[in-house]
XYZ file of C-alpha atoms in Angstrom:
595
model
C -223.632 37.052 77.759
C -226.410 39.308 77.642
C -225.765 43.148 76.666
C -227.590 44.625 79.012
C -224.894 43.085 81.711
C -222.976 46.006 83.134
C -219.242 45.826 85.342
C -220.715 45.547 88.690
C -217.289 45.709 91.098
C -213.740 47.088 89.827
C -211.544 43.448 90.014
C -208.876 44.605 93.003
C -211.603 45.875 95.340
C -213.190 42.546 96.042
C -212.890 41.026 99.410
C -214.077 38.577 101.154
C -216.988 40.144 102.374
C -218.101 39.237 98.902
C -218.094 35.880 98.845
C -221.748 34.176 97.596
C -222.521 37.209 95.506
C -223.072 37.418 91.794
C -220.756 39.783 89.986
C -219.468 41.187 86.363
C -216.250 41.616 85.950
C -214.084 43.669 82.868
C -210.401 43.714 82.339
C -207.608 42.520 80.793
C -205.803 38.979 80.579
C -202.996 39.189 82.820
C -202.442 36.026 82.828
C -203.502 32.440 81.955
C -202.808 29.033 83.190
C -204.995 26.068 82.478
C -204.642 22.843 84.752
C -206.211 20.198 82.857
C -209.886 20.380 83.151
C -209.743 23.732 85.083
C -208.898 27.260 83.695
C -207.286 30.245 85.939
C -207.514 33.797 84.397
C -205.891 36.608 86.424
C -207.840 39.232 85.583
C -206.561 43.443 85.807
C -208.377 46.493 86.080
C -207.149 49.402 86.892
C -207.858 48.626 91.114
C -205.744 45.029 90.667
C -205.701 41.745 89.784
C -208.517 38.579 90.992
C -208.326 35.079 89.887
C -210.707 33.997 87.799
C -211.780 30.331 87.821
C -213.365 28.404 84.740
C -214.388 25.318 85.306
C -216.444 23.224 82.243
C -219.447 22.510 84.753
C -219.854 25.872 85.891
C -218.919 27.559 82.973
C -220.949 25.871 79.800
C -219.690 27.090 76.476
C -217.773 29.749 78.000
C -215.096 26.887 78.702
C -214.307 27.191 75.078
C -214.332 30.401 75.212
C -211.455 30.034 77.668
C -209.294 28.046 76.372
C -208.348 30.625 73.367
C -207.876 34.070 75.534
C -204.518 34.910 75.695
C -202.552 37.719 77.071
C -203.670 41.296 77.171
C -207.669 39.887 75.671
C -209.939 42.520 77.281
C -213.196 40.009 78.708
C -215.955 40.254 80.692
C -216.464 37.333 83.233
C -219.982 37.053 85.035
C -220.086 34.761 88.079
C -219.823 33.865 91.902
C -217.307 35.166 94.147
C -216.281 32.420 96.608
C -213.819 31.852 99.700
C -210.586 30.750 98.314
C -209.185 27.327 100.515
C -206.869 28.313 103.247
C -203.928 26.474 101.121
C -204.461 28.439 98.353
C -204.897 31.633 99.519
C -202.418 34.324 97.847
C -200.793 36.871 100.762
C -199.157 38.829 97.621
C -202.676 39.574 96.201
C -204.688 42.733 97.888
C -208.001 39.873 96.368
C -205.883 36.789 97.234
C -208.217 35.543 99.976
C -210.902 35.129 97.319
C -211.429 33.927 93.472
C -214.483 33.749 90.867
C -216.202 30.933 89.639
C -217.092 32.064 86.103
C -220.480 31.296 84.644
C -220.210 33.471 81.746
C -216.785 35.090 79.860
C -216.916 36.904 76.738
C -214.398 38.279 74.724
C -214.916 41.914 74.505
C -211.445 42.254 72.031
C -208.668 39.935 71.216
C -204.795 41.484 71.298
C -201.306 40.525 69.301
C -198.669 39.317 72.187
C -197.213 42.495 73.363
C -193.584 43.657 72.947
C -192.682 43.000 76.381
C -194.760 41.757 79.713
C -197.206 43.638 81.431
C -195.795 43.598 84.888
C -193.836 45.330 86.896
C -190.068 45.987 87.727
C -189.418 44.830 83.545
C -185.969 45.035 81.904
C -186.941 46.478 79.031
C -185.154 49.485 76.702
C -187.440 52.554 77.574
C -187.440 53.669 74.010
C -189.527 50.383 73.357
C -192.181 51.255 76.426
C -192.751 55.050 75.158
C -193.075 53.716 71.619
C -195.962 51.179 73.439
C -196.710 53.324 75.605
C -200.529 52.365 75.872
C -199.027 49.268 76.819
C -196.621 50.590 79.600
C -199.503 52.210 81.251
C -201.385 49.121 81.540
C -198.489 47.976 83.691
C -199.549 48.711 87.354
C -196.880 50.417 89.138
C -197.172 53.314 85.717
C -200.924 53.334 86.482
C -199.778 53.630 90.476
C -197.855 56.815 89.722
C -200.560 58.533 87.525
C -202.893 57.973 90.496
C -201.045 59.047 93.007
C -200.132 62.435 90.517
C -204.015 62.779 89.987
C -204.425 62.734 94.368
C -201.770 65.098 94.304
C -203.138 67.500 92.138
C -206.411 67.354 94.088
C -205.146 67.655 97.152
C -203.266 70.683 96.079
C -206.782 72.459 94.808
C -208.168 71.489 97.995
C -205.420 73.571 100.095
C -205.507 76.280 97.433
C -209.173 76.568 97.840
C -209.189 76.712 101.718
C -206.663 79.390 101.582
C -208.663 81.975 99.175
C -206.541 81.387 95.877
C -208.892 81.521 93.168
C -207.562 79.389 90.020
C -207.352 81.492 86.705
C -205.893 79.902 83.367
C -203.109 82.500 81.510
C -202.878 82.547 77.677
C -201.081 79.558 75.937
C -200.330 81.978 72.934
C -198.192 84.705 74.098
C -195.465 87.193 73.373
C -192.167 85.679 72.744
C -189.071 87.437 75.722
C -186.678 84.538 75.291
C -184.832 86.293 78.539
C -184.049 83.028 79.355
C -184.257 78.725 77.639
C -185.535 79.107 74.143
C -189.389 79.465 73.499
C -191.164 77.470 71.118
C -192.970 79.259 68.396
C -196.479 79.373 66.847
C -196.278 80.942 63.362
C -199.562 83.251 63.238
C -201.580 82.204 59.747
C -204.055 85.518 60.081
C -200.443 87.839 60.949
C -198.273 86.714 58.012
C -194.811 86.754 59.520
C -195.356 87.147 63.083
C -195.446 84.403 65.563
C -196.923 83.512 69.524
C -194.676 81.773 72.177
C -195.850 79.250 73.832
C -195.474 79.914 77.477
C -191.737 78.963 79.665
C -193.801 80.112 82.559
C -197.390 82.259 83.371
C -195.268 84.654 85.140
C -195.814 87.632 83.645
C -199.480 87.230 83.608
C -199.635 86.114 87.397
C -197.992 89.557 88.313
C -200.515 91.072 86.475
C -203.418 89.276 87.848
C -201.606 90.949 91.308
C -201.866 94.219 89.706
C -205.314 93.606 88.856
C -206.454 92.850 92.197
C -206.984 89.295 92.699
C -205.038 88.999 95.522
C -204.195 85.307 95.762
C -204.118 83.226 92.307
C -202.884 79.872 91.343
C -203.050 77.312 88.616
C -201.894 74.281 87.399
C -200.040 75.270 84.626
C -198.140 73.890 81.333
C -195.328 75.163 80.482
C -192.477 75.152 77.501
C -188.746 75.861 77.213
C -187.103 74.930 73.930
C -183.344 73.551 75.768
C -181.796 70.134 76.124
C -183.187 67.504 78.017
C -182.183 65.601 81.342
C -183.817 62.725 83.355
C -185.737 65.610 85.138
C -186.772 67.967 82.378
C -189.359 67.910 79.595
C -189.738 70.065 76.712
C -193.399 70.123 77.753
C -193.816 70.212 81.700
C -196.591 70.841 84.134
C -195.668 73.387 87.627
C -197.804 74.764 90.325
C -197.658 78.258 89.652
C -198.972 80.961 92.563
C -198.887 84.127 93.786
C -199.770 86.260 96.433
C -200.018 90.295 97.534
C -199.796 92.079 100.373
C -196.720 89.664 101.659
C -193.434 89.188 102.342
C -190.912 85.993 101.966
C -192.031 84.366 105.734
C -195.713 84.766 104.327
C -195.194 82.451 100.807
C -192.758 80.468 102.415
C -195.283 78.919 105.268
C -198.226 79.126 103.580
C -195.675 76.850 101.110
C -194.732 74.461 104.097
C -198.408 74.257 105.018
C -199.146 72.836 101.349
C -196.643 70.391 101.537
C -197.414 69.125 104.725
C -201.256 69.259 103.327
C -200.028 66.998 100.346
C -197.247 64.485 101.512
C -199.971 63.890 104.617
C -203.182 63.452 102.255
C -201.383 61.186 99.624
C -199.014 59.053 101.153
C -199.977 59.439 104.724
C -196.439 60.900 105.591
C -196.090 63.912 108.021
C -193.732 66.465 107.218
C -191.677 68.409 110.309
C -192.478 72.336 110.400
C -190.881 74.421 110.258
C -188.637 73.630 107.319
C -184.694 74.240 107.587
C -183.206 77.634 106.216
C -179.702 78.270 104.535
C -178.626 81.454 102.348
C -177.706 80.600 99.242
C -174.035 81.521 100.577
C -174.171 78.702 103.739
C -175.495 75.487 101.233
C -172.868 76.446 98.864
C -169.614 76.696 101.699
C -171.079 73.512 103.346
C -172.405 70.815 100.609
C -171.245 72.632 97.226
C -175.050 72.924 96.002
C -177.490 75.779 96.232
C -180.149 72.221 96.562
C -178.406 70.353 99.210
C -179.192 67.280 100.078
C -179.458 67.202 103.612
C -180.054 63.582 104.679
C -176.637 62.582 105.374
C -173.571 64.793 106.886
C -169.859 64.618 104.799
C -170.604 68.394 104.596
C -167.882 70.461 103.085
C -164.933 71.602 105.129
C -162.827 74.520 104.517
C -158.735 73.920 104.660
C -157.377 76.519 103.258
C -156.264 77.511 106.897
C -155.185 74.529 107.557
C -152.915 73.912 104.878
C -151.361 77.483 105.088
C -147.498 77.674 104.996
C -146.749 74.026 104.380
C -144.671 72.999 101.467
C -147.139 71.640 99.117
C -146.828 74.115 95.886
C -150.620 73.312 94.265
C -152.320 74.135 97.454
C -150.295 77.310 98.431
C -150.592 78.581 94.466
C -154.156 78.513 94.293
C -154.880 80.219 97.742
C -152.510 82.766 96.607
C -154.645 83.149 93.443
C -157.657 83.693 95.273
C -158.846 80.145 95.151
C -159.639 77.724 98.057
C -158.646 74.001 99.473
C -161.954 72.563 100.912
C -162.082 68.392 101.724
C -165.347 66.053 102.703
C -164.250 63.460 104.968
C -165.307 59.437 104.471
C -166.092 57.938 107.518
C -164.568 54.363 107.587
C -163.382 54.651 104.147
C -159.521 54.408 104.297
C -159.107 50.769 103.169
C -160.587 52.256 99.920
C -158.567 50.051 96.804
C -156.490 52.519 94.896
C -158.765 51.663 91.446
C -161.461 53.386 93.299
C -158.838 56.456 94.179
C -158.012 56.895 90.470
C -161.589 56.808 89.350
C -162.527 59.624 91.482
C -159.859 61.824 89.763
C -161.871 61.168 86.796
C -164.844 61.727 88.555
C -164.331 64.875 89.924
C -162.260 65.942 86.260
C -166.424 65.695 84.847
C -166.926 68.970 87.279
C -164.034 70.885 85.634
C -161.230 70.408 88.912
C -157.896 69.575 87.781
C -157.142 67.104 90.316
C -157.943 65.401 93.533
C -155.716 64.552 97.082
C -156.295 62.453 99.608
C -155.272 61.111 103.145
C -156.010 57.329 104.433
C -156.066 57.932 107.997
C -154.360 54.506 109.614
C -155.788 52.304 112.413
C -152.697 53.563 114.655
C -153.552 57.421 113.690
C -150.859 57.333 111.024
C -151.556 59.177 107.407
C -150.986 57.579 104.210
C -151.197 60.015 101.282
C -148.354 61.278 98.439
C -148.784 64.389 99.394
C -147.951 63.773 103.326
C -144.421 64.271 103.011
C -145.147 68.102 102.004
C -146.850 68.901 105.382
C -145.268 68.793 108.912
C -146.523 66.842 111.922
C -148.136 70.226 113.346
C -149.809 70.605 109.393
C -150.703 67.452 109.509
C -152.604 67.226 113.555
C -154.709 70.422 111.842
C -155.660 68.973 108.971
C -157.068 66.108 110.608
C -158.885 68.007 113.691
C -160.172 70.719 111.027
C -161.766 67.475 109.383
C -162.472 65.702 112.103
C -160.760 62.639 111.085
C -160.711 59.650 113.074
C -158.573 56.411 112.587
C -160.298 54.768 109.233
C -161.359 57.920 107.622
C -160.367 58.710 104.193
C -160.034 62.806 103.504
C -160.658 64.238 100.086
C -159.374 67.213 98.616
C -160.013 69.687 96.026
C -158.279 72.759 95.477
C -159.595 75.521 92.553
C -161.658 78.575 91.835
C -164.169 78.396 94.455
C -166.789 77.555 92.084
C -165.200 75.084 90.932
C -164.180 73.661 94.602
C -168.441 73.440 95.243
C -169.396 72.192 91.876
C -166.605 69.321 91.811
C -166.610 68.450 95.614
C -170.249 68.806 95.906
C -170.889 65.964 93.393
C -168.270 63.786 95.060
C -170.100 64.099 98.187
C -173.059 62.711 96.732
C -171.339 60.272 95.238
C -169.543 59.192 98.234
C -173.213 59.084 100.408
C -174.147 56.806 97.893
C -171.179 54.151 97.956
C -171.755 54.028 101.139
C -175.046 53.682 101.041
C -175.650 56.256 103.822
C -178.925 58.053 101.856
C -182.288 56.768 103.650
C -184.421 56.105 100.556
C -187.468 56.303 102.680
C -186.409 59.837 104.255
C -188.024 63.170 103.750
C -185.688 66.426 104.507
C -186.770 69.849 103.263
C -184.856 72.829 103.191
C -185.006 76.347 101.903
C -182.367 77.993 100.473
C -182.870 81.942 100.596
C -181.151 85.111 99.974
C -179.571 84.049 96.051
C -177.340 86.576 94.249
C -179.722 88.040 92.037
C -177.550 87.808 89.028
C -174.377 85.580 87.644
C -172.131 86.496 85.068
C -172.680 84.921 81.497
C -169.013 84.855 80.331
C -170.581 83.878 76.464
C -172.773 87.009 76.395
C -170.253 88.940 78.130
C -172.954 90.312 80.867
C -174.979 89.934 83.562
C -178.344 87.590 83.550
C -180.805 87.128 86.161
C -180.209 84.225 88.304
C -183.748 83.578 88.852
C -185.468 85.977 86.399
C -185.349 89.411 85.739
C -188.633 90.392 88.168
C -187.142 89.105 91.182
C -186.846 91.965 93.278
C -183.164 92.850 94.630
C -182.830 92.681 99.188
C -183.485 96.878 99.965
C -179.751 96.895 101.402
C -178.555 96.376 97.869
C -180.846 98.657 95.776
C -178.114 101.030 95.912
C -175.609 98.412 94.363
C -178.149 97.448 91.134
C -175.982 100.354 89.015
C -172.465 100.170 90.637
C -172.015 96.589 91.274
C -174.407 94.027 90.233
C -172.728 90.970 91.150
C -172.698 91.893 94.926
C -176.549 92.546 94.766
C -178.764 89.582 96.772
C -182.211 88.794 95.731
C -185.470 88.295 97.458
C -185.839 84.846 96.234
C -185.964 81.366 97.888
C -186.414 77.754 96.723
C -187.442 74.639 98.372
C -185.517 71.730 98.172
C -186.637 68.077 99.272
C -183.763 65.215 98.876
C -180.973 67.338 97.324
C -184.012 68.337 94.227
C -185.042 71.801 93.898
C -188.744 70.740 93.477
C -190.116 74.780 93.906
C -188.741 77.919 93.772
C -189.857 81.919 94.097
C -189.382 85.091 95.330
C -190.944 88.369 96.268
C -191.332 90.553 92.925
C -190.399 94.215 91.485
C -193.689 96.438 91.637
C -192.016 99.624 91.358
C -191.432 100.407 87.604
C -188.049 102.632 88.525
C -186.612 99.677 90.215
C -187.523 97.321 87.267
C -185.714 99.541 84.902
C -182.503 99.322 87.004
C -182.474 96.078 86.894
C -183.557 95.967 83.349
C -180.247 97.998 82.732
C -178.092 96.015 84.950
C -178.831 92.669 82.694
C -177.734 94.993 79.643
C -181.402 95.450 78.426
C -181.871 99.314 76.922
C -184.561 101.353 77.590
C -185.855 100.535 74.084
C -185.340 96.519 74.057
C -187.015 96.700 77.425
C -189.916 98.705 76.492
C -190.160 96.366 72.959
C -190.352 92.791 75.278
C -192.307 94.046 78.807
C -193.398 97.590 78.024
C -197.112 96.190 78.611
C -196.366 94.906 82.094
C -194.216 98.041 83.266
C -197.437 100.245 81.861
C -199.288 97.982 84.572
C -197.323 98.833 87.261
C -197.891 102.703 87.104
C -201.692 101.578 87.855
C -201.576 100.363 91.034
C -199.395 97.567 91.433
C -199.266 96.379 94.957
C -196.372 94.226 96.816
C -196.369 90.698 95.634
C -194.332 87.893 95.552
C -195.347 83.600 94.856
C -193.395 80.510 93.710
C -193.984 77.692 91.363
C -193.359 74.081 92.056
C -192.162 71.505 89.494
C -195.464 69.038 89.867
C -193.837 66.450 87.722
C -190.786 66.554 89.651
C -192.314 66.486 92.802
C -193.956 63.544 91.644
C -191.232 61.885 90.552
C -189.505 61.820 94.300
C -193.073 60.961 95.684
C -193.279 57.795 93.868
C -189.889 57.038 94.299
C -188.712 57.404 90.476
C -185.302 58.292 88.851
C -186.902 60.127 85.682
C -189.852 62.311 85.368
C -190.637 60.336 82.499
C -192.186 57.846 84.401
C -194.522 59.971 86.006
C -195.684 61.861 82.895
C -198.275 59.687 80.653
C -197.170 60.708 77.386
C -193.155 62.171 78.045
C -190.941 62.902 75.235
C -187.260 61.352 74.668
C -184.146 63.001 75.172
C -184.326 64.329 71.979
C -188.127 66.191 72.367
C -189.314 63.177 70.034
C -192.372 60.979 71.070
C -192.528 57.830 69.650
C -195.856 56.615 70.012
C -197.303 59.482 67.749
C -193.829 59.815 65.504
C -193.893 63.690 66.839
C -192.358 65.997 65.361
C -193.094 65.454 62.005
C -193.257 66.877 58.599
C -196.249 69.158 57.440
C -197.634 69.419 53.965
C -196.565 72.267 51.611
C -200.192 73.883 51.711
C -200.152 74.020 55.854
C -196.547 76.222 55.414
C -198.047 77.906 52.448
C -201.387 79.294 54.776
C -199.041 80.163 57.542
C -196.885 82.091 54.843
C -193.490 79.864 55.750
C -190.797 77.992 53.650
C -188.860 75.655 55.489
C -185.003 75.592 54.546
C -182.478 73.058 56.342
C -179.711 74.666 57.356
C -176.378 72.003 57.454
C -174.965 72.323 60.885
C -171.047 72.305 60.580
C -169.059 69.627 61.234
């Protein structure tokens, strides 16, 4: 084959429109099946697959050729695209209406058989794909979700654009204010002993872009946090990160909605309903037991402390007494659970820290079967059932605790339930925001008050007078948006006063000194100028994740890290030479962790 051949069509974008032309085709051996005097080659690019046809008399010496390729061979195949014959025509195939007769094939590299198939839907341990992961890639529903990440991302410029953000990168080496997950740090070689942070978010420089006048900013931003790792966190992650001045909360939040309904239309064709759904912070935690409630399904939360008042069951009576509270999802259809399933969701509900869990089977003739029936009267028990609504069938779950504990435990069991009953729509799309957040929680560890968002989230102005005498009761200006029971973006209007920064500096235990040492530079900014502002950053590779319909962000990242912030491909972290510590004036000592 002559080198001045060049790929003339991508392999999945050939139709039959096609057929009689001449083309040159590169890609990989996906496959190869010889038929006794006739060779097919499935050939894959990144736009598909198309059969490719050898035959000796077409072919010449390429026949030979042929008959060694082998799995995962990268060739180039020159020939004549032609009408497949209406019995073999492939309806699976987006090409499957057409093939290629080859007259040329070269082998552009050979390949060792791979660790497991390139295909999709594999069984294979994912510490084997992110070791391979060149290989995983090639696979095409991992190339799918890069795609559809790299449309998203465009689209998302596009919308910024219209809208008069102006993109603007923010320093990768920064100033370490681990107010917060753990930052990773640079060691400084030309400031012996001092070290950057890499950043956990831009959001000290995006306030002070605000400050600086730019009015509307965004980027698409990495960012690091140092903490342990779940199916939807990376050490190393990627967010939408904005902001905006001269706004309130309604502002961000539908511009926000606008975006969304920008993106899900642009890459998957989907539209979104607008506006989106509100619920304080307060409301999603009394009705689903999550401040990112998943809202495509009911079984929301019910409230029976009322209804179990004055009856003779001890447990119930104790902890209402103690300030805590009996709250109860209800099953639909469920009673003829099998007690193995009963005793599992004691464990279940034991993960979330509650001590226990009751429950009524509500018989066909109205009756209630529970242990713990015989400690309510009739009158208890007609309240119980109309406070839950329960029919003939149901099955009535109860929890009974700290009220914290009541949401945390009963709102995973609801979940759980939704999906043993398979009553989640897969294919549905239900946003929400959650607004109005407590600014702060108590760290029982630390023995104080941190923010619940972060410490520039400015405080509602009905509770400004609370930030000294009673944090906990303060509510924040913040708001999150949550799509499928995932919190994929989250924000809130910001502090551009320095006095009421330094209250709230002091109400999260922070001196006047430690203050000044980690954000004196930004509370110098604000006695410039600093105008209202507020913004919100969106988790792009979780977003992502739910877009393509994955359970882990991993397999919407191209190069992810493990559980334990390890890649495998490159063997990452690893050790350093003695003369690399020795410039960047370090000795590394190994500390034994106790046992």
């Amino acid at each position: 084959m002559s080198d001045s051949l060049k790929r003339s069509h991508s392999c999945g974008l050939l139709t039959k429109e096609a057929a009689g032309e001449q083309v040159v085709l590169c890609g990989w051996v996906a496959k190869r099946r010889d038929h006794g005097g006739l060779i097919f080659v499935d050939l894959r690019d990144r736009s598909g697959i198309v059969q490719i046809v050898v035959d000796p008399d077409d072919a010449g010496n390429s026949f030979t050729t042929a008959e060694a390729i082998r799995s995962e061979y990268v060739i180039k195949v020159a020939g004549k695209v032609r009408l497949r014959d209406a019995a073999t025509v492939n309806p699976n195939l987006a090409t499957g209406e057409i093939e290629v007769v080859a007259a040329d094939l070269e082998v552009l590299n050979a390949a060792k058989t791979p660790p497991f198939y390139i295909q999709d839907d594999i069984d294979t341990d994912e510490n084997l794909r992110l070791k391979y992961r060149y290989l995983d890639l090639r696979r095409p529903e991992m190339q799918k979700n890069l795609i559809l990440r790299h449309k998203v991302t465009k689209l998302m410029r596009d919308y910024m654009d219209k809208n008069g953000f102006c993109e603007i990168e923010t320093p990768m080496l920064t100033k370490s204010t681990p107010e917060g997950a753990r930052d990773y740090l640079v060691p400084s070689r030309v400031n012996p002993g001092k070290f950057y942070a890499l950043p956990q978010s831009p959001q000290i420089f995006k306030q002070i872009l605000m400050v600086a006048g730019m009015e509307r900013y965004f980027q698409i931003a990495r960012c690091f946090r140092d903490e342990d790792l779940r199916a939807d966190r990376q050490p190393e992650f990627t967010q939408l990160d904005i902001e905006m001045s001269f706004v309130d909360a309604e502002d961000i939040m539908e511009m926000m909605e606008g975006l969304m309904a920008y993106v899900f239309e642009g890459a998957m064709g989907k539209k979104i309903q607008l506006p989106m759904q509100r619920l304080t912070w307060d409301e999603a935690m009394d009705r689903f037991g999550s401040d990112k409630p998943d809202l495509r399904f009911g079984m929301e939360l019910v409230n029976m402390s009322e209804a179990v008042k004055d009856s003779d069951f001890k447990v119930f009576n104790a902890i209402v007494e103690d300030g805590g509270v009996v709250k109860a999802i209800n099953v639909k259809g469920y009673a003829a659970i099998p007690r193995r399933e009963l005793d599992g969701l004691v464990e279940f509900v034991g993960i979330y820290g509650a001590k226990g869990l009751a429950w009524m089977q509500i018989q066909e003739d109205g009756s209630v079967k529970s242990p713990i029936a015989k400690f309510f009267s009739e009158a208890h028990l007609a309240n119980i059932l109309k406070t839950a609504a329960a029919e003939p069938g149901d099955l009535i779950l109860f929890v009974a605790d700290k009220p914290a504990v009541v949401a945390q435990a009963l709102g995973a069991l609801r979940l759980e339930m939704a999906k043993r009953r398979e009553l989640i729509d897969e294919d549905m799309l239900t946003f929400a925001w959650v607004v109005d957040f407590p600014m702060f929680e108590y760290n029982d560890e630390e023995k104080r008050y941190v923010a619940m968002h972060h410490p520039f989230t400015a405080p509602r102005n009905e509770d400004l007078a609370m930030l000294a005498t009673d944090p906990g009761k303060v509510y924040a200006k913040a708001y999150d948006m949550v799509l499928n029971g995932t919190e994929i973006g989250g924000g809130s209007i910001r502090i551009h006063r320095r006095d009421v920064q330094n209250e709230v500096f002091k109400a999260i235990g922070l001196t006047e000194e430690q203050a000044k040492e980690k954000f004196g530079f930004m509370m110098d900014a604000f006695e410039y100028g600093a105008p209202p502002h507020g913004g919100l950053a969106f988790g792009l590779d979780r977003l992502i994740m739910i877009m393509a319909k994955r359970d882990s962000i991993r397999d919407v990242i191209a190069f992810p890290k493990t559980q334990s912030a390890s890649c495998l491909m490159t063997q990452a972290p690893n050790d350093v030479d003695e003369k690399q510590l020795r410039e960047l004036h370090i000795r590394a000592t190994l500390v034994k962790k106790d046992k």
